[in-house]
């Protein structure tokens, strides 16, 4: 599934086998976000993680920083 644009944010929904897998994924994303100094808004309910990306410093628009993080997040699942 590709990233969509939702309310001026890149958005993607990820589903996993259970909460443990979802939380492990979030931990890996957190490390990427910290490395890139670009932190997502996200939600987690049981096996589902939803991620929303935009750049606050640029006026809450989608920038290359968001595309870079989205690509790195996708690579975690390849």
CSV table of C-alpha atoms in Angstrom, one decimal:
chain,number,residue,atom,x,y,z
A,1,UNK,CA,0.0,0.0,0.0
A,2,UNK,CA,1.3,3.4,-0.9
A,3,UNK,CA,1.2,6.6,1.2
A,4,UNK,CA,-1.8,8.8,0.6
A,5,UNK,CA,-2.3,12.5,1.2
A,6,UNK,CA,-4.8,13.1,3.9
A,7,UNK,CA,-5.5,16.6,5.3
A,8,UNK,CA,-2.1,17.9,4.0
A,9,UNK,CA,-0.2,15.0,5.5
A,10,UNK,CA,1.3,11.8,4.2
A,11,UNK,CA,-0.7,9.0,5.7
A,12,UNK,CA,-0.4,5.2,5.8
A,13,UNK,CA,-2.1,2.5,7.9
A,14,UNK,CA,-0.1,-0.6,8.9
A,15,UNK,CA,-1.6,-3.8,10.2
A,16,UNK,CA,0.3,-6.5,12.1
A,17,UNK,CA,-0.4,-9.9,13.6
A,18,UNK,CA,-0.8,-8.6,17.1
A,19,UNK,CA,0.1,-5.7,19.5
A,20,UNK,CA,3.7,-7.0,20.0
A,21,UNK,CA,4.5,-6.8,16.3
A,22,UNK,CA,2.9,-3.3,16.0
A,23,UNK,CA,4.8,-2.0,19.0
A,24,UNK,CA,8.1,-3.5,17.7
A,25,UNK,CA,7.4,-1.7,14.4
A,26,UNK,CA,6.8,1.6,16.3
A,27,UNK,CA,10.1,1.2,18.2
A,28,UNK,CA,12.0,0.8,14.9
A,29,UNK,CA,10.2,3.8,13.4
A,30,UNK,CA,11.0,5.8,16.5
A,31,UNK,CA,14.7,5.1,16.0
A,32,UNK,CA,14.5,6.3,12.4
A,33,UNK,CA,12.6,9.4,13.3
A,34,UNK,CA,15.2,10.3,16.0
A,35,UNK,CA,18.0,9.8,13.5
A,36,UNK,CA,16.3,12.1,11.0
A,37,UNK,CA,15.1,14.5,13.7
A,38,UNK,CA,11.7,14.3,12.2
A,39,UNK,CA,9.0,12.9,14.4
A,40,UNK,CA,5.6,11.6,13.2
A,41,UNK,CA,2.1,12.0,14.6
A,42,UNK,CA,0.9,8.4,15.0
A,43,UNK,CA,-1.8,6.3,16.6
A,44,UNK,CA,-1.7,2.7,17.7
A,45,UNK,CA,-4.7,0.5,18.6
A,46,UNK,CA,-3.8,-3.2,19.2
A,47,UNK,CA,-2.4,-4.4,15.8
A,48,UNK,CA,-2.8,-1.2,13.8
A,49,UNK,CA,-0.5,1.7,13.5
A,50,UNK,CA,-1.5,4.8,11.6
A,51,UNK,CA,1.2,7.3,10.7
A,52,UNK,CA,0.8,10.9,9.6
A,53,UNK,CA,3.7,13.0,8.3
A,54,UNK,CA,4.1,16.6,7.6
A,55,UNK,CA,6.8,19.2,8.5
A,56,UNK,CA,5.8,21.5,11.3
A,57,UNK,CA,8.8,23.9,10.7
A,58,UNK,CA,7.6,24.5,7.1
A,59,UNK,CA,4.1,25.4,8.1
A,60,UNK,CA,2.6,21.9,8.4
A,61,UNK,CA,3.0,21.0,4.8
A,62,UNK,CA,4.5,17.9,3.1
A,63,UNK,CA,8.1,18.3,2.3
A,64,UNK,CA,11.1,16.2,1.2
A,65,UNK,CA,11.7,15.4,4.9
A,66,UNK,CA,8.3,13.6,5.0
A,67,UNK,CA,9.0,11.6,1.8
A,68,UNK,CA,12.4,10.6,3.1
A,69,UNK,CA,11.0,9.3,6.4
A,70,UNK,CA,8.1,7.6,4.6
A,71,UNK,CA,10.6,5.8,2.4
A,72,UNK,CA,12.7,4.7,5.3
A,73,UNK,CA,9.6,3.5,7.2
A,74,UNK,CA,8.6,1.4,4.1
A,75,UNK,CA,12.1,-0.1,4.0
A,76,UNK,CA,11.6,-1.5,7.5
A,77,UNK,CA,9.0,-3.8,6.0
A,78,UNK,CA,10.8,-4.9,2.8
